[in-house]
Amino acid sequence: MIEVYLGDITRLQVDVIVNAANRHLAGGGGVDGAIHRAAGPRLGEACRRIGGCPVGEVRATPAFALSARRIYHTVGPVWRGGSLGEPELLACCYRDCLALARREGMRSIAFPAISCGVYGYPPGQAVEIAVEEIVRHQDRECPPQTAVFCCFDKEMAGLYRRQLGAYVRR
Ligand code: AR6
C-alpha cells in the first residue's frame, strides 16, 4: 500500500521514518532539524558515532523519543542541473531505504520529499523518481507493506497523488 500524508513526518505512526540528512549526519534545518528535535539529543550522539553517509546511501539509528522503531538517514543529491548523476543518486536513496527496511523486517516506512528543500531538486522530477522506485520495488509479499510519502505542503501532496494516479491508470 502506498499513501500520501500531508503534515509533519515526526508525527507519523510508522516503523521507519526516513530523514533527508547531510553527508556529515550533523543535523540541520528542514525535515532533518524537525526529526532531531523530536527524537532528542541521543539521536545526535548516535549520528556522530556513525560519522557520516555518502550521497545516495543510508544509515540507520534507533528512533529514540519518536514513536517509530528506526530512523533511516539518507543523503539526497544537491541539484546542479541534472547532468551530474542526480536522478540516479536520488533513486538510490529510495531503493536503499526500501531494501534496508526489507532486511530489517520493517512493516511501514515514511519518506519526506528527499532533496526537494534546501538541496533544490525540482519537485516534479523528484516525485517521478520517488514513485517509480517505490512502485517498482515494493512487493506485496515482503515488508515494508506500507510506504508513505509525507509532504509538508499541498502542492507537493498534489504532485505525488497525480503521479501515483498515473501508475494506477496504467
Ligand atoms: N515533515 C515532513 N516534511 C518536511 C518537514 C517535516 N517536519 N520539514 C520539511 N519538510 P529539506 P533536502 C519537507 O530541506 O532538500 C537539511 O538542513 C520540505 O518542505 O529538509 O534533502 C539537511 O541537514 C521539503 O519538501 O531536505 C541537509 O543539509 C522536504 O521536506 C539538507 O537540509 C525536504 O527538504 C537536505 O536538504
PDB file of C-alpha atoms and ligand atoms in Angstrom:
ATOM      1  CA  MET A   1       0.000   0.000   0.000  1.00  0.00           C
ATOM      2  CA  ILE A   2       1.261   3.477  -0.856  1.00  0.00           C
ATOM      3  CA  GLU A   3      -0.155   6.523   0.919  1.00  0.00           C
ATOM      4  CA  VAL A   4       0.290  10.286   0.686  1.00  0.00           C
ATOM      5  CA  TYR A   5       0.239  12.144   4.009  1.00  0.00           C
ATOM      6  CA  LEU A   6       0.188  15.908   4.422  1.00  0.00           C
ATOM      7  CA  GLY A   7       1.927  17.061   7.613  1.00  0.00           C
ATOM      8  CA  ASP A   8       4.896  16.641   9.911  1.00  0.00           C
ATOM      9  CA  ILE A   9       6.743  13.342   9.407  1.00  0.00           C
ATOM     10  CA  THR A  10       7.690  13.152  13.094  1.00  0.00           C
ATOM     11  CA  ARG A  11       4.010  12.643  13.987  1.00  0.00           C
ATOM     12  CA  LEU A  12       3.571   9.527  11.865  1.00  0.00           C
ATOM     13  CA  GLN A  13       2.969   6.114  13.408  1.00  0.00           C
ATOM     14  CA  VAL A  14       5.251   4.017  11.214  1.00  0.00           C
ATOM     15  CA  ASP A  15       8.136   1.616  11.818  1.00  0.00           C
ATOM     16  CA  VAL A  16      10.649   3.717   9.871  1.00  0.00           C
ATOM     17  CA  ILE A  17      10.947   7.455   9.426  1.00  0.00           C
ATOM     18  CA  VAL A  18      13.359   8.431   6.659  1.00  0.00           C
ATOM     19  CA  ASN A  19      15.446  11.547   7.248  1.00  0.00           C
ATOM     20  CA  ALA A  20      16.762  13.774   4.433  1.00  0.00           C
ATOM     21  CA  ALA A  21      20.172  14.225   6.054  1.00  0.00           C
ATOM     22  CA  ASN A  22      23.527  15.697   5.024  1.00  0.00           C
ATOM     23  CA  ARG A  23      26.788  13.807   4.395  1.00  0.00           C
ATOM     24  CA  HIS A  24      28.087  14.554   7.879  1.00  0.00           C
ATOM     25  CA  LEU A  25      24.871  13.383   9.600  1.00  0.00           C
ATOM     26  CA  ALA A  26      25.343  16.594  11.542  1.00  0.00           C
ATOM     27  CA  GLY A  27      21.703  17.625  11.775  1.00  0.00           C
ATOM     28  CA  GLY A  28      20.470  20.765  10.094  1.00  0.00           C
ATOM     29  CA  GLY A  29      17.294  22.549   9.087  1.00  0.00           C
ATOM     30  CA  GLY A  30      14.163  21.329   7.313  1.00  0.00           C
ATOM     31  CA  VAL A  31      12.980  17.807   7.972  1.00  0.00           C
ATOM     32  CA  ASP A  32      16.387  16.870   9.445  1.00  0.00           C
ATOM     33  CA  GLY A  33      16.035  19.573  12.106  1.00  0.00           C
ATOM     34  CA  ALA A  34      12.458  18.527  12.895  1.00  0.00           C
ATOM     35  CA  ILE A  35      13.485  14.871  13.301  1.00  0.00           C
ATOM     36  CA  HIS A  36      16.451  15.714  15.547  1.00  0.00           C
ATOM     37  CA  ARG A  37      14.321  17.997  17.732  1.00  0.00           C
ATOM     38  CA  ALA A  38      11.582  15.393  18.093  1.00  0.00           C
ATOM     39  CA  ALA A  39      13.900  12.411  18.653  1.00  0.00           C
ATOM     40  CA  GLY A  40      16.020  14.193  21.259  1.00  0.00           C
ATOM     41  CA  PRO A  41      19.763  14.666  21.817  1.00  0.00           C
ATOM     42  CA  ARG A  42      20.617  10.949  21.787  1.00  0.00           C
ATOM     43  CA  LEU A  43      19.945  10.968  18.045  1.00  0.00           C
ATOM     44  CA  GLY A  44      22.737  13.492  17.520  1.00  0.00           C
ATOM     45  CA  GLU A  45      25.094  11.312  19.571  1.00  0.00           C
ATOM     46  CA  ALA A  46      24.182   8.215  17.525  1.00  0.00           C
ATOM     47  CA  CYS A  47      24.768  10.115  14.279  1.00  0.00           C
ATOM     48  CA  ARG A  48      28.139  11.393  15.486  1.00  0.00           C
ATOM     49  CA  ARG A  49      29.190   7.823  16.263  1.00  0.00           C
ATOM     50  CA  ILE A  50      28.283   6.732  12.712  1.00  0.00           C
ATOM     51  CA  GLY A  51      30.308   9.663  11.402  1.00  0.00           C
ATOM     52  CA  GLY A  52      28.712  10.303   8.021  1.00  0.00           C
ATOM     53  CA  CYS A  53      26.955   8.868   4.973  1.00  0.00           C
ATOM     54  CA  PRO A  54      27.775   9.162   1.256  1.00  0.00           C
ATOM     55  CA  VAL A  55      25.205  10.686  -1.099  1.00  0.00           C
ATOM     56  CA  GLY A  56      22.678   8.061  -2.246  1.00  0.00           C
ATOM     57  CA  GLU A  57      23.273   5.740   0.722  1.00  0.00           C
ATOM     58  CA  VAL A  58      21.508   5.130   4.031  1.00  0.00           C
ATOM     59  CA  ARG A  59      22.490   4.699   7.675  1.00  0.00           C
ATOM     60  CA  ALA A  60      20.117   3.555  10.417  1.00  0.00           C
ATOM     61  CA  THR A  61      19.713   4.632  14.033  1.00  0.00           C
ATOM     62  CA  PRO A  62      17.132   3.978  16.732  1.00  0.00           C
ATOM     63  CA  ALA A  63      14.288   6.488  16.807  1.00  0.00           C
ATOM     64  CA  PHE A  64      14.742   7.453  20.492  1.00  0.00           C
ATOM     65  CA  ALA A  65      11.845   9.711  21.585  1.00  0.00           C
ATOM     66  CA  LEU A  66       9.903   9.195  18.344  1.00  0.00           C
ATOM     67  CA  SER A  67       7.244   6.513  18.220  1.00  0.00           C
ATOM     68  CA  ALA A  68       8.886   4.922  15.158  1.00  0.00           C
ATOM     69  CA  ARG A  69      11.287   1.983  15.586  1.00  0.00           C
ATOM     70  CA  ARG A  70      14.069   3.250  13.311  1.00  0.00           C
ATOM     71  CA  ILE A  71      15.272   6.379  11.594  1.00  0.00           C
ATOM     72  CA  TYR A  72      16.918   5.852   8.220  1.00  0.00           C
ATOM     73  CA  HIS A  73      19.220   8.753   7.376  1.00  0.00           C
ATOM     74  CA  THR A  74      19.718   9.090   3.652  1.00  0.00           C
ATOM     75  CA  VAL A  75      21.570  11.826   1.804  1.00  0.00           C
ATOM     76  CA  GLY A  76      19.959  13.115  -1.357  1.00  0.00           C
ATOM     77  CA  PRO A  77      21.910  14.846  -4.122  1.00  0.00           C
ATOM     78  CA  VAL A  78      22.196  18.609  -4.340  1.00  0.00           C
ATOM     79  CA  TRP A  79      20.557  19.669  -7.634  1.00  0.00           C
ATOM     80  CA  ARG A  80      23.192  21.034 -10.024  1.00  0.00           C
ATOM     81  CA  GLY A  81      21.234  20.943 -13.249  1.00  0.00           C
ATOM     82  CA  GLY A  82      20.576  17.218 -13.510  1.00  0.00           C
ATOM     83  CA  SER A  83      23.551  16.034 -15.561  1.00  0.00           C
ATOM     84  CA  LEU A  84      25.787  15.128 -12.620  1.00  0.00           C
ATOM     85  CA  GLY A  85      24.048  11.881 -11.733  1.00  0.00           C
ATOM     86  CA  GLU A  86      21.363  13.474  -9.572  1.00  0.00           C
ATOM     87  CA  PRO A  87      18.475  11.265 -10.803  1.00  0.00           C
ATOM     88  CA  GLU A  88      20.355   8.010 -10.164  1.00  0.00           C
ATOM     89  CA  LEU A  89      21.579   9.192  -6.758  1.00  0.00           C
ATOM     90  CA  LEU A  90      18.067  10.179  -5.728  1.00  0.00           C
ATOM     91  CA  ALA A  91      16.710   6.818  -6.928  1.00  0.00           C
ATOM     92  CA  CYS A  92      19.404   5.083  -4.841  1.00  0.00           C
ATOM     93  CA  CYS A  93      18.147   6.851  -1.693  1.00  0.00           C
ATOM     94  CA  TYR A  94      14.666   5.369  -2.105  1.00  0.00           C
ATOM     95  CA  ARG A  95      15.902   1.953  -3.252  1.00  0.00           C
ATOM     96  CA  ASP A  96      18.432   1.549  -0.424  1.00  0.00           C
ATOM     97  CA  CYS A  97      15.930   2.622   2.244  1.00  0.00           C
ATOM     98  CA  LEU A  98      13.391   0.130   0.940  1.00  0.00           C
ATOM     99  CA  ALA A  99      15.989  -2.658   0.776  1.00  0.00           C
ATOM    100  CA  LEU A 100      17.137  -1.963   4.343  1.00  0.00           C
ATOM    101  CA  ALA A 101      13.541  -1.914   5.604  1.00  0.00           C
ATOM    102  CA  ARG A 102      13.041  -5.297   3.956  1.00  0.00           C
ATOM    103  CA  ARG A 103      16.187  -6.729   5.571  1.00  0.00           C
ATOM    104  CA  GLU A 104      15.140  -5.390   8.969  1.00  0.00           C
ATOM    105  CA  GLY A 105      11.564  -6.641   8.599  1.00  0.00           C
ATOM    106  CA  MET A 106      10.034  -3.174   8.977  1.00  0.00           C
ATOM    107  CA  ARG A 107       6.355  -3.128   8.026  1.00  0.00           C
ATOM    108  CA  SER A 108       5.894   0.570   7.271  1.00  0.00           C
ATOM    109  CA  ILE A 109       8.173   3.373   6.110  1.00  0.00           C
ATOM    110  CA  ALA A 110       7.590   7.108   5.633  1.00  0.00           C
ATOM    111  CA  PHE A 111       9.647   9.217   3.230  1.00  0.00           C
ATOM    112  CA  PRO A 112       9.954  13.001   3.104  1.00  0.00           C
ATOM    113  CA  ALA A 113      10.493  14.625  -0.287  1.00  0.00           C
ATOM    114  CA  ILE A 114      14.246  13.964  -0.262  1.00  0.00           C
ATOM    115  CA  SER A 115      16.334  16.780  -1.850  1.00  0.00           C
ATOM    116  CA  CYS A 116      13.257  18.923  -2.584  1.00  0.00           C
ATOM    117  CA  GLY A 117      14.026  21.605   0.017  1.00  0.00           C
ATOM    118  CA  VAL A 118      17.442  23.149   0.606  1.00  0.00           C
ATOM    119  CA  TYR A 119      19.034  20.782  -1.956  1.00  0.00           C
ATOM    120  CA  GLY A 120      16.915  22.313  -4.712  1.00  0.00           C
ATOM    121  CA  TYR A 121      15.748  19.245  -6.676  1.00  0.00           C
ATOM    122  CA  PRO A 122      12.826  20.183  -8.965  1.00  0.00           C
ATOM    123  CA  PRO A 123       9.818  18.694  -7.139  1.00  0.00           C
ATOM    124  CA  GLY A 124       8.056  17.288 -10.231  1.00  0.00           C
ATOM    125  CA  GLN A 125      11.138  15.351 -11.318  1.00  0.00           C
ATOM    126  CA  ALA A 126      11.889  14.151  -7.781  1.00  0.00           C
ATOM    127  CA  VAL A 127       8.340  12.881  -7.336  1.00  0.00           C
ATOM    128  CA  GLU A 128       8.546  10.886 -10.596  1.00  0.00           C
ATOM    129  CA  ILE A 129      11.682   9.151  -9.307  1.00  0.00           C
ATOM    130  CA  ALA A 130      10.308   8.543  -5.802  1.00  0.00           C
ATOM    131  CA  VAL A 131       7.089   6.995  -7.073  1.00  0.00           C
ATOM    132  CA  GLU A 132       8.854   4.939  -9.745  1.00  0.00           C
ATOM    133  CA  GLU A 133      11.277   3.429  -7.220  1.00  0.00           C
ATOM    134  CA  ILE A 134       8.640   2.587  -4.630  1.00  0.00           C
ATOM    135  CA  VAL A 135       6.115   1.213  -7.130  1.00  0.00           C
ATOM    136  CA  ARG A 136       8.797  -0.862  -8.822  1.00  0.00           C
ATOM    137  CA  HIS A 137      10.484  -2.278  -5.725  1.00  0.00           C
ATOM    138  CA  GLN A 138       7.685  -2.612  -3.223  1.00  0.00           C
ATOM    139  CA  ASP A 139       6.424  -6.176  -3.090  1.00  0.00           C
ATOM    140  CA  ARG A 140       3.081  -7.097  -1.569  1.00  0.00           C
ATOM    141  CA  GLU A 141       4.530 -10.299  -0.146  1.00  0.00           C
ATOM    142  CA  CYS A 142       7.505  -8.683   1.657  1.00  0.00           C
ATOM    143  CA  PRO A 143       7.906  -5.920   4.201  1.00  0.00           C
ATOM    144  CA  PRO A 144       7.552  -2.964   4.171  1.00  0.00           C
ATOM    145  CA  GLN A 145       3.907  -3.450   3.205  1.00  0.00           C
ATOM    146  CA  THR A 146       3.154   0.243   3.636  1.00  0.00           C
ATOM    147  CA  ALA A 147       5.088   3.187   2.193  1.00  0.00           C
ATOM    148  CA  VAL A 148       4.046   6.749   2.978  1.00  0.00           C
ATOM    149  CA  PHE A 149       5.060   9.841   1.022  1.00  0.00           C
ATOM    150  CA  CYS A 150       4.978  12.567   3.645  1.00  0.00           C
ATOM    151  CA  CYS A 151       4.546  16.088   2.268  1.00  0.00           C
ATOM    152  CA  PHE A 152       4.798  19.355   4.059  1.00  0.00           C
ATOM    153  CA  ASP A 153       2.641  21.332   1.639  1.00  0.00           C
ATOM    154  CA  LYS A 154      -0.406  20.788  -0.534  1.00  0.00           C
ATOM    155  CA  GLU A 155       1.422  21.368  -3.817  1.00  0.00           C
ATOM    156  CA  MET A 156       3.805  18.512  -3.086  1.00  0.00           C
ATOM    157  CA  ALA A 157       0.974  16.218  -1.997  1.00  0.00           C
ATOM    158  CA  GLY A 158      -0.800  17.026  -5.269  1.00  0.00           C
ATOM    159  CA  LEU A 159       2.292  16.068  -7.270  1.00  0.00           C
ATOM    160  CA  TYR A 160       2.506  12.676  -5.505  1.00  0.00           C
ATOM    161  CA  ARG A 161      -1.213  11.989  -5.919  1.00  0.00           C
ATOM    162  CA  ARG A 162      -1.084  12.804  -9.640  1.00  0.00           C
ATOM    163  CA  GLN A 163       1.987  10.670 -10.184  1.00  0.00           C
ATOM    164  CA  LEU A 164       0.527   7.717  -8.259  1.00  0.00           C
ATOM    165  CA  GLY A 165      -2.720   8.133 -10.202  1.00  0.00           C
ATOM    166  CA  ALA A 166      -0.759   7.840 -13.417  1.00  0.00           C
ATOM    167  CA  TYR A 167       0.523   4.449 -12.243  1.00  0.00           C
ATOM    168  CA  VAL A 168      -2.917   3.255 -11.163  1.00  0.00           C
ATOM    169  CA  ARG A 169      -4.305   4.103 -14.625  1.00  0.00           C
ATOM    170  CA  ARG A 170      -1.586   2.176 -16.475  1.00  0.00           C
TER     171      ARG A 170
HETATM  172  N1  AR6 B   1       7.918  16.736   7.835  1.00  0.00           N
HETATM  173  C1  AR6 B   1       7.829  16.399   6.521  1.00  0.00           C
HETATM  174  N2  AR6 B   1       8.435  17.097   5.536  1.00  0.00           N
HETATM  175  C2  AR6 B   1       9.148  18.185   5.894  1.00  0.00           C
HETATM  176  C3  AR6 B   1       9.302  18.604   7.233  1.00  0.00           C
HETATM  177  C4  AR6 B   1       8.634  17.830   8.229  1.00  0.00           C
HETATM  178  N3  AR6 B   1       8.706  18.135   9.534  1.00  0.00           N
HETATM  179  N4  AR6 B   1      10.079  19.716   7.258  1.00  0.00           N
HETATM  180  C5  AR6 B   1      10.413  19.987   5.977  1.00  0.00           C
HETATM  181  N5  AR6 B   1       9.845  19.075   5.145  1.00  0.00           N
HETATM  182  P1  AR6 B   1      14.814  19.581   3.308  1.00  0.00           P
HETATM  183  P2  AR6 B   1      16.799  18.395   1.455  1.00  0.00           P
HETATM  184  C6  AR6 B   1       9.924  18.955   3.667  1.00  0.00           C
HETATM  185  O1  AR6 B   1      15.372  20.932   3.053  1.00  0.00           O
HETATM  186  O2  AR6 B   1      16.347  19.251   0.343  1.00  0.00           O
HETATM  187  C7  AR6 B   1      18.956  19.871   5.957  1.00  0.00           C
HETATM  188  O3  AR6 B   1      19.491  21.007   6.563  1.00  0.00           O
HETATM  189  C8  AR6 B   1      10.328  20.185   2.883  1.00  0.00           C
HETATM  190  O4  AR6 B   1       9.185  21.012   2.669  1.00  0.00           O
HETATM  191  O5  AR6 B   1      14.524  19.209   4.713  1.00  0.00           O
HETATM  192  O6  AR6 B   1      17.057  16.940   1.197  1.00  0.00           O
HETATM  193  C9  AR6 B   1      19.895  18.669   5.977  1.00  0.00           C
HETATM  194  O7  AR6 B   1      20.760  18.688   7.102  1.00  0.00           O
HETATM  195  C10 AR6 B   1      10.838  19.563   1.592  1.00  0.00           C
HETATM  196  O8  AR6 B   1       9.742  19.279   0.699  1.00  0.00           O
HETATM  197  O9  AR6 B   1      15.801  18.417   2.737  1.00  0.00           O
HETATM  198  C11 AR6 B   1      20.664  18.838   4.700  1.00  0.00           C
HETATM  199  O10 AR6 B   1      21.756  19.718   4.857  1.00  0.00           O
HETATM  200  C12 AR6 B   1      11.447  18.238   2.044  1.00  0.00           C
HETATM  201  O11 AR6 B   1      10.972  18.026   3.393  1.00  0.00           O
HETATM  202  C13 AR6 B   1      19.657  19.458   3.769  1.00  0.00           C
HETATM  203  O12 AR6 B   1      18.723  20.147   4.597  1.00  0.00           O
HETATM  204  C14 AR6 B   1      12.957  18.176   2.044  1.00  0.00           C
HETATM  205  O13 AR6 B   1      13.503  19.443   2.420  1.00  0.00           O
HETATM  206  C15 AR6 B   1      18.908  18.426   2.962  1.00  0.00           C
HETATM  207  O14 AR6 B   1      18.119  19.064   2.020  1.00  0.00           O
END
